[in-house]
mmCIF file of N, CA, C and O in Angstrom:
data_model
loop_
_atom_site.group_PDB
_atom_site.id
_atom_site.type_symbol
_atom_site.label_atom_id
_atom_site.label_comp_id
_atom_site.label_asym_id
_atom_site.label_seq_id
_atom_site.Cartn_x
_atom_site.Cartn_y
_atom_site.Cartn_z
ATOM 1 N N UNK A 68 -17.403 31.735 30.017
ATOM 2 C CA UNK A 68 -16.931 30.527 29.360
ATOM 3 C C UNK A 68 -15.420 30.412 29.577
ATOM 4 O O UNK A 68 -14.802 31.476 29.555
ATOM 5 N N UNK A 69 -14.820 29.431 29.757
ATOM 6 C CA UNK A 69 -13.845 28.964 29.774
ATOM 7 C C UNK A 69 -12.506 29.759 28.638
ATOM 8 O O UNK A 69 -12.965 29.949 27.512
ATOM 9 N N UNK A 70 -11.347 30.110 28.760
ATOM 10 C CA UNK A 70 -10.802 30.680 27.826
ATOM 11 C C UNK A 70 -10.740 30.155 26.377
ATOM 12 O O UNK A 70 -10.217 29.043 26.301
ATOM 13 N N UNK A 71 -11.156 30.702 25.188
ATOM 14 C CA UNK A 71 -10.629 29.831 23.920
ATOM 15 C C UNK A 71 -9.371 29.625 23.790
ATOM 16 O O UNK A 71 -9.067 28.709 23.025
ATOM 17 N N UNK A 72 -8.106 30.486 24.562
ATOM 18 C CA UNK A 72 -6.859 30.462 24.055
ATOM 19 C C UNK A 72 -6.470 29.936 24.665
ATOM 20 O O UNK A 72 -5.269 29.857 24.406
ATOM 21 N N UNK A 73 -6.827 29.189 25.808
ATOM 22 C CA UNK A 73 -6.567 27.804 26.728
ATOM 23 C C UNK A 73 -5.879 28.461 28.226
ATOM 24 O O UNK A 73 -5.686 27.736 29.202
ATOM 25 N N UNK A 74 -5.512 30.134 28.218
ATOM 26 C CA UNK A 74 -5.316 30.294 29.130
ATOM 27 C C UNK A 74 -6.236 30.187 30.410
ATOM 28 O O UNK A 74 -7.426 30.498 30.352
ATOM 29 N N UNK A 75 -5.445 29.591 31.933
ATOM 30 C CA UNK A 75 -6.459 29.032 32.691
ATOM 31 C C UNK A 75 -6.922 30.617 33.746
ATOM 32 O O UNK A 75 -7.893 30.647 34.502
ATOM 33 N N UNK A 76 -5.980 31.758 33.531
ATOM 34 C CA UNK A 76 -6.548 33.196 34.097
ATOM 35 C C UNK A 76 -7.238 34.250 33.113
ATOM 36 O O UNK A 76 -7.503 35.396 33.474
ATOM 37 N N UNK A 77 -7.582 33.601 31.447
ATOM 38 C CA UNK A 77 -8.831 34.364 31.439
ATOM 39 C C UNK A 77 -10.071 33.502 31.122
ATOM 40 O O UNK A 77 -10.102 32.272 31.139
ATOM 41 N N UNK A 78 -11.052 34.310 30.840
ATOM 42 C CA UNK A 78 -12.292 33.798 30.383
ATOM 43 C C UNK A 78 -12.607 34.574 29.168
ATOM 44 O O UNK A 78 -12.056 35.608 28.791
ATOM 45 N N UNK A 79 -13.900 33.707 28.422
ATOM 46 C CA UNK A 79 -14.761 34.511 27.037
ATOM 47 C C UNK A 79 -15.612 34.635 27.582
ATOM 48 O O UNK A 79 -16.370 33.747 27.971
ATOM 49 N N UNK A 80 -15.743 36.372 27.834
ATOM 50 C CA UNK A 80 -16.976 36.433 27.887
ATOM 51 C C UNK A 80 -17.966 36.961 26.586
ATOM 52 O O UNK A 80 -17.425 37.567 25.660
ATOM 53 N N UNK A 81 -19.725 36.651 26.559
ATOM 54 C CA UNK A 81 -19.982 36.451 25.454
ATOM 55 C C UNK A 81 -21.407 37.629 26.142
ATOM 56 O O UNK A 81 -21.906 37.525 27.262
ATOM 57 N N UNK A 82 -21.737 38.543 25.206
ATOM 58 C CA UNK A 82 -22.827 39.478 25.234
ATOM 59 C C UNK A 82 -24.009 39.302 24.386
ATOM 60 O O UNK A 82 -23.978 39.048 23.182
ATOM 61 N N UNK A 83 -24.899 39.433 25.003
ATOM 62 C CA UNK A 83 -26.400 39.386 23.947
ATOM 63 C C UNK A 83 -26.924 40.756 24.079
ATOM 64 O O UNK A 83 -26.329 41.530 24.829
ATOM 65 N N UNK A 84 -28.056 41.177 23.386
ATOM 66 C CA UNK A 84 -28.612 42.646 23.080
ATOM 67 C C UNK A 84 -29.863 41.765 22.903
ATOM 68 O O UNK A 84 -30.167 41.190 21.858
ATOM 69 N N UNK A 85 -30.573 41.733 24.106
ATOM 70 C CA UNK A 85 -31.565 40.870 24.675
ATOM 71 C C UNK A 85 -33.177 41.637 24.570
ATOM 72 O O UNK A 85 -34.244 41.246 25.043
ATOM 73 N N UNK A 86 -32.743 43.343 23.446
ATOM 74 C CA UNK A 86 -33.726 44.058 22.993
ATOM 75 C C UNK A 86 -34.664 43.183 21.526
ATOM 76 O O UNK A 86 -35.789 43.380 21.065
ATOM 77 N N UNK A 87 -33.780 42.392 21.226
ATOM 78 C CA UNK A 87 -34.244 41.838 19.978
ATOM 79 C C UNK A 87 -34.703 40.470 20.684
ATOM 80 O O UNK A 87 -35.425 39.827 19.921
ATOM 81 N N UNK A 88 -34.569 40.072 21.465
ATOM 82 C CA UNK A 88 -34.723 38.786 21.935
ATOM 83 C C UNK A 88 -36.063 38.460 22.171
ATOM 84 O O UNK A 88 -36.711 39.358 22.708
ATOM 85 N N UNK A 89 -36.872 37.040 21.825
ATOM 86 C CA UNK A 89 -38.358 36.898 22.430
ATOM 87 C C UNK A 89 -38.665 35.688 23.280
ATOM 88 O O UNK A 89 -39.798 35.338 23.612
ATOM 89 N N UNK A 90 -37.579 35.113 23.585
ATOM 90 C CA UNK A 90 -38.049 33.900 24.649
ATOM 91 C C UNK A 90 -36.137 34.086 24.888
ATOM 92 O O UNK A 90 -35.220 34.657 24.299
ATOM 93 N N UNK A 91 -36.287 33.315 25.971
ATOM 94 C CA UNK A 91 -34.875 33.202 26.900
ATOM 95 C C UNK A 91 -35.479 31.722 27.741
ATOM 96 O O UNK A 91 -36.325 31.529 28.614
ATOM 97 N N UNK A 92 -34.461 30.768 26.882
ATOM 98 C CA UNK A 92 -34.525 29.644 28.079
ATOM 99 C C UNK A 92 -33.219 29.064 28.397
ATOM 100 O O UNK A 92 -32.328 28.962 27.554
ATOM 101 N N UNK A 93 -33.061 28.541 30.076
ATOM 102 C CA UNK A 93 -31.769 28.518 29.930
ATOM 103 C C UNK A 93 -31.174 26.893 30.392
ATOM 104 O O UNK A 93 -31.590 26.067 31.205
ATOM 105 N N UNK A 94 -30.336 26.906 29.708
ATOM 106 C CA UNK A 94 -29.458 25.747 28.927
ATOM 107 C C UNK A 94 -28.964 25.046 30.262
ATOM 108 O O UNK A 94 -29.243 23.878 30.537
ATOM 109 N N UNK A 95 -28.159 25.931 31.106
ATOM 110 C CA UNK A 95 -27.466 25.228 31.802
ATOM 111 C C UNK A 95 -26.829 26.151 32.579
ATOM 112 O O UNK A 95 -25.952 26.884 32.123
ATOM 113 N N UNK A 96 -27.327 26.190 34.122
ATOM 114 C CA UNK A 96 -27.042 27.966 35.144
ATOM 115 C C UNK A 96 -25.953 27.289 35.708
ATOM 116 O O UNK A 96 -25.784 26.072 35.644
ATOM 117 N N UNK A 97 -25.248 28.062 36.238
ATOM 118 C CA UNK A 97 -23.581 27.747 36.701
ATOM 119 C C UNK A 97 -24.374 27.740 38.310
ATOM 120 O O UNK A 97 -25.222 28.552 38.680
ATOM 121 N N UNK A 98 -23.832 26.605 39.091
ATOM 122 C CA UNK A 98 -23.760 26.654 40.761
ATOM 123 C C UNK A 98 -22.309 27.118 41.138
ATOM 124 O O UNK A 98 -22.207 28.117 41.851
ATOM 125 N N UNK A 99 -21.487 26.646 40.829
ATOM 126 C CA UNK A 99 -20.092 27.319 41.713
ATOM 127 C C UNK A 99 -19.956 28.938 41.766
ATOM 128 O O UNK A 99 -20.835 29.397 41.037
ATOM 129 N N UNK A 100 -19.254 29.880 42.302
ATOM 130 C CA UNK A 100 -19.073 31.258 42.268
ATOM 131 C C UNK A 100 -17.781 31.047 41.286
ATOM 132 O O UNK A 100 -16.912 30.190 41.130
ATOM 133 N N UNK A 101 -18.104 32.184 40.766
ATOM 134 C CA UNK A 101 -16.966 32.833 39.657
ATOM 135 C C UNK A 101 -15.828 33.027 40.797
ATOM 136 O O UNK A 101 -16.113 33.054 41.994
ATOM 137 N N UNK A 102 -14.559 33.153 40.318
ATOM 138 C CA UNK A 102 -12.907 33.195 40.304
ATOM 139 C C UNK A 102 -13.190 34.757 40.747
ATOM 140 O O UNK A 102 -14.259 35.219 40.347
ATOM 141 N N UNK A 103 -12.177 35.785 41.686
ATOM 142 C CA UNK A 103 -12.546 36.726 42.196
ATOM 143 C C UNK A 103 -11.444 37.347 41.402
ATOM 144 O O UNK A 103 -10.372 36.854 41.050
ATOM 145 N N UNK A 104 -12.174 39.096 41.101
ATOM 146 C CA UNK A 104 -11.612 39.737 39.710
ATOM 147 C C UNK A 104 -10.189 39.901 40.542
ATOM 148 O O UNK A 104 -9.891 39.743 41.726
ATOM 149 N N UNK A 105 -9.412 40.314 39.293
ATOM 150 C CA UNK A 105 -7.941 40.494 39.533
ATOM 151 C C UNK A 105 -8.162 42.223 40.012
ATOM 152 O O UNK A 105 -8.704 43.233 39.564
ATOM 153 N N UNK A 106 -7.365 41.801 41.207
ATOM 154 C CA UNK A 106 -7.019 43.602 41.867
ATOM 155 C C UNK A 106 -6.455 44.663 40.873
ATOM 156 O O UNK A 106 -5.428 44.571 40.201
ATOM 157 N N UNK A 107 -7.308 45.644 40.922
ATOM 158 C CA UNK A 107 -6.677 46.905 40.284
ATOM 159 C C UNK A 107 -5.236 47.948 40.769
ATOM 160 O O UNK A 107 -4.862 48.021 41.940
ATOM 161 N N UNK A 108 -4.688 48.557 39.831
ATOM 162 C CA UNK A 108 -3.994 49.020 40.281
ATOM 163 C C UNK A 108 -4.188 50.679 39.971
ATOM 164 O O UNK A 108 -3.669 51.269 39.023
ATOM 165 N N UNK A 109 -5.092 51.302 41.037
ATOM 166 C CA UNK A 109 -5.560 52.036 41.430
ATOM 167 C C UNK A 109 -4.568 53.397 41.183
ATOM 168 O O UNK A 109 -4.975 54.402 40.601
ATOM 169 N N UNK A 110 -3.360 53.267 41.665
ATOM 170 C CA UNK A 110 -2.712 54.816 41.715
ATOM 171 C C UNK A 110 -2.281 54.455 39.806
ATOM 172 O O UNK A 110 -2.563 55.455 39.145
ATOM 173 N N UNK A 111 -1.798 53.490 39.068
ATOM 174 C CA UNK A 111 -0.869 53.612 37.556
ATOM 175 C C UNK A 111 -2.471 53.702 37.124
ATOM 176 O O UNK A 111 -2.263 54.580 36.287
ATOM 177 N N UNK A 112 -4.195 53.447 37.013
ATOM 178 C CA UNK A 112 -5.029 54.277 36.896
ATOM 179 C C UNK A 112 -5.405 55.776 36.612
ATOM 180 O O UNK A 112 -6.021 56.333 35.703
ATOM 181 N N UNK A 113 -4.510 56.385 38.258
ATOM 182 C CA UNK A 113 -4.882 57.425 38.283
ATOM 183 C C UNK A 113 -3.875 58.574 37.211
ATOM 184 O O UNK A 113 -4.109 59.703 36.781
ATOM 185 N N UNK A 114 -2.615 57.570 37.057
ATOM 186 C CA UNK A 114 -1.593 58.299 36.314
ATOM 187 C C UNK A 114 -1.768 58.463 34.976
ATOM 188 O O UNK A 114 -1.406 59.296 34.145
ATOM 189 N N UNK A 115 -2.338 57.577 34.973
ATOM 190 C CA UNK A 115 -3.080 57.659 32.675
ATOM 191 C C UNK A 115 -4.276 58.403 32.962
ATOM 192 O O UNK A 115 -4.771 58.811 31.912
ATOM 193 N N UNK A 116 -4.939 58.742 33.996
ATOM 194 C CA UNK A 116 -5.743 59.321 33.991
ATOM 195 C C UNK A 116 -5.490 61.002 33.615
ATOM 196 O O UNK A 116 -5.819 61.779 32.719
ATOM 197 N N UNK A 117 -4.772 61.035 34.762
ATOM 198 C CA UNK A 117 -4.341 62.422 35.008
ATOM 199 C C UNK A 117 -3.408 62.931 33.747
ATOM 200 O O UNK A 117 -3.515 64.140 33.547
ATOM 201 N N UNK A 118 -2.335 62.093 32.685
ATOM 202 C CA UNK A 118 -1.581 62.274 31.596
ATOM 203 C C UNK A 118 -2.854 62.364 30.911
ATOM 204 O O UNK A 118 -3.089 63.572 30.884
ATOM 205 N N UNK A 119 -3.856 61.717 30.313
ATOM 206 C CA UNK A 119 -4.594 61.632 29.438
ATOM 207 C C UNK A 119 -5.291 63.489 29.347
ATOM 208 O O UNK A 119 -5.472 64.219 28.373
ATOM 209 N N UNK A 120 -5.552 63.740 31.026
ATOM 210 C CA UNK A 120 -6.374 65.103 30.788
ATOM 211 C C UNK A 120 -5.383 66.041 30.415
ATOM 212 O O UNK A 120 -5.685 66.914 29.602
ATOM 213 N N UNK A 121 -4.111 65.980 30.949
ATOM 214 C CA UNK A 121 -2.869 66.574 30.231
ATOM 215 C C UNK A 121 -2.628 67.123 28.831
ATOM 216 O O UNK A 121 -2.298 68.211 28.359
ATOM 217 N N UNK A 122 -2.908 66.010 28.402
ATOM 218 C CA UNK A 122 -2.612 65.840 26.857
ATOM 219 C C UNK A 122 -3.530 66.332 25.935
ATOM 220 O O UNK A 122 -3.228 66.858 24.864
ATOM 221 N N UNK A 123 -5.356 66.043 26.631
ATOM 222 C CA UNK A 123 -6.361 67.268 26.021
ATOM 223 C C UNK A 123 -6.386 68.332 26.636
ATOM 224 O O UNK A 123 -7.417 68.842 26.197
ATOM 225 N N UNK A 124 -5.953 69.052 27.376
ATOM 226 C CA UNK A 124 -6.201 70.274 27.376
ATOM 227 C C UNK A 124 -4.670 71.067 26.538
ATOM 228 O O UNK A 124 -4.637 72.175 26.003
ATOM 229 N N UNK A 125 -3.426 69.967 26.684
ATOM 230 C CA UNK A 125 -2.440 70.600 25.316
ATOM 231 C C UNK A 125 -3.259 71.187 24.087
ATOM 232 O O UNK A 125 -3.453 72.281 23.557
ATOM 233 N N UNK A 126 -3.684 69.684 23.904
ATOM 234 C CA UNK A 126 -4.265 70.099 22.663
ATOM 235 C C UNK A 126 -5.235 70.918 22.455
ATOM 236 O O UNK A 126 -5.281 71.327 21.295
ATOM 237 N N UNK A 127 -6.248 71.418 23.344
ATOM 238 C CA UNK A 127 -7.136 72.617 23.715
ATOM 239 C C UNK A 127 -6.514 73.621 23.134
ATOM 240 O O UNK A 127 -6.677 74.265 22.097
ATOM 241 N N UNK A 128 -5.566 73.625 24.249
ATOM 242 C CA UNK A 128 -4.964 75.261 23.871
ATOM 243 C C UNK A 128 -4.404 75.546 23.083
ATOM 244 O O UNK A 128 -4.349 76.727 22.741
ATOM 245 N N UNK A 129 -3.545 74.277 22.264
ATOM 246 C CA UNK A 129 -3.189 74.570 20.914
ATOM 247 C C UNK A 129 -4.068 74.977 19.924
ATOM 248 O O UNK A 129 -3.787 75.798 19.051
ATOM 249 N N UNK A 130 -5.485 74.223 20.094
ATOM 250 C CA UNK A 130 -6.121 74.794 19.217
ATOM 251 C C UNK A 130 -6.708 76.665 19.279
ATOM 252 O O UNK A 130 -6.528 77.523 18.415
ATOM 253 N N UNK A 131 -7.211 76.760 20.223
ATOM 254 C CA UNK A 131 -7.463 78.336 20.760
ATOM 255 C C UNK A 131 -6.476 78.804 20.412
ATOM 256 O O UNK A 131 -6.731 79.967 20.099
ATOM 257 N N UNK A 132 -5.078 78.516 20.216
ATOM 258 C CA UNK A 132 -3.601 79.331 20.371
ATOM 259 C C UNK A 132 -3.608 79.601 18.483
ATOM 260 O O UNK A 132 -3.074 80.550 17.910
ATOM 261 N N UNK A 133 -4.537 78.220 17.694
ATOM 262 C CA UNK A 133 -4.608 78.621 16.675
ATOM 263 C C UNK A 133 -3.456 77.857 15.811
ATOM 264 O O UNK A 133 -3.128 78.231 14.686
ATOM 265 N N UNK A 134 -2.736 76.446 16.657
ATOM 266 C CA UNK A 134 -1.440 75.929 16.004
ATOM 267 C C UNK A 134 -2.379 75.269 15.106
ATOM 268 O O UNK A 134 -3.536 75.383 15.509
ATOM 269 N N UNK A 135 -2.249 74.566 13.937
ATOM 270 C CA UNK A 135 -2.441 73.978 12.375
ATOM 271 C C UNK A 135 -2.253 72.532 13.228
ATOM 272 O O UNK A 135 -1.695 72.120 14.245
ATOM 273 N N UNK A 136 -2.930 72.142 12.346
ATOM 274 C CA UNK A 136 -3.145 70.338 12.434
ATOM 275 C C UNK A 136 -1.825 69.636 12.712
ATOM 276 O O UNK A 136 -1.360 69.131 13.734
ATOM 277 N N UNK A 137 -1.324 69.784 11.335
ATOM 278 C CA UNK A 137 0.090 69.559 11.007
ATOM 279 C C UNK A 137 1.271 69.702 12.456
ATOM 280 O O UNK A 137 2.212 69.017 12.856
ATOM 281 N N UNK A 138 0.835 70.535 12.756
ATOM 282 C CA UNK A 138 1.747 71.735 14.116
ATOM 283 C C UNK A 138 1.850 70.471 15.052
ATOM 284 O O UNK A 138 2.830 69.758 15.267
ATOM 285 N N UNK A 139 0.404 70.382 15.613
ATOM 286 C CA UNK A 139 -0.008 69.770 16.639
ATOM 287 C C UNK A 139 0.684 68.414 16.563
ATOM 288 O O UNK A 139 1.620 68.159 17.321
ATOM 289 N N UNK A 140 0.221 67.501 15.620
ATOM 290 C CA UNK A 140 0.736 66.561 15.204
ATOM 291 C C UNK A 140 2.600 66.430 15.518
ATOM 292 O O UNK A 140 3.067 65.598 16.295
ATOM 293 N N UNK A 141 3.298 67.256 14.872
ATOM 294 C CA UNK A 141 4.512 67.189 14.833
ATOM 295 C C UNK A 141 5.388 67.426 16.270
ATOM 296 O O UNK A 141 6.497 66.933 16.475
ATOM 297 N N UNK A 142 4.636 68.300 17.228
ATOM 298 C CA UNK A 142 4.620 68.796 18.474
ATOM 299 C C UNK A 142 4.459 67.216 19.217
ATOM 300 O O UNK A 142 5.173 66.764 20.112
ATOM 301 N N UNK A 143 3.670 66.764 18.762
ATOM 302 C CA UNK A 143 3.354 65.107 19.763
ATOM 303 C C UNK A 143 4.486 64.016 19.133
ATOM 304 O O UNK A 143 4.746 62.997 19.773
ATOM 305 N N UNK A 144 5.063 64.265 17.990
ATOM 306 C CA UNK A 144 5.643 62.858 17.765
ATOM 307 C C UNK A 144 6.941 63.618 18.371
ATOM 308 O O UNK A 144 7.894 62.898 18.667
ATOM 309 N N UNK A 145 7.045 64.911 18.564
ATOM 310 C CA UNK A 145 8.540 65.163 19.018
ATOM 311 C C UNK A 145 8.517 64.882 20.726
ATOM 312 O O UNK A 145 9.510 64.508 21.350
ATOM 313 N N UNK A 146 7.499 65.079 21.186
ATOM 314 C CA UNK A 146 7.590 64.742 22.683
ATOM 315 C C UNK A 146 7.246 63.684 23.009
ATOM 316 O O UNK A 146 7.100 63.615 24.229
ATOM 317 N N UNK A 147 6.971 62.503 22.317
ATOM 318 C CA UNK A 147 6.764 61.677 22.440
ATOM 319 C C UNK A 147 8.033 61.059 22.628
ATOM 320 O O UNK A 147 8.226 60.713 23.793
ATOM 321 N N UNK A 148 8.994 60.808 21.793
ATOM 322 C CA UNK A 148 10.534 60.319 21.519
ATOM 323 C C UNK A 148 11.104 61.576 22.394
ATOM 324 O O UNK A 148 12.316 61.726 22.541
#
């Protein structure tokens, strides 16, 4: 569907759970092709990827190492800033 917020580069898209569903008839099928998805950016992907596994296995070993909740916590807002 067309954007609600009037922007003309996105769309609403809308989901059904078509397990509960008992007839499907349809209203009105689109002929034109959809707008082609916006390119990814593949390597700043791979970089939250790779920080993200970073950051759980910190916290892994903090826990095995046995640091307190509290610890952990205070350890992230200081490296964070």
């Amino acid at each position: 569907c067309p954007s609600s917020s009037g922007k003309p580069n996105h769309a609403d898209i809308l989901l059904v759970n078509l397990q509960y569903v008992s007839e499907v008839e349809i209203i009105n099928d689109r002929t034109e092709t959809p707008p082609p998805l916006a390119s990814l950016n593949v390597s700043k992907l791979a970089n939250k990827a790779r920080m993200e596994k970073e950051e759980k296995l910190s916290q892994a070993y903090a826990i095995s190492a046995g640091v307190s909740l509290e610890g952990q916590q205070l350890f992230q807002t200081i490296h964070k800033t």
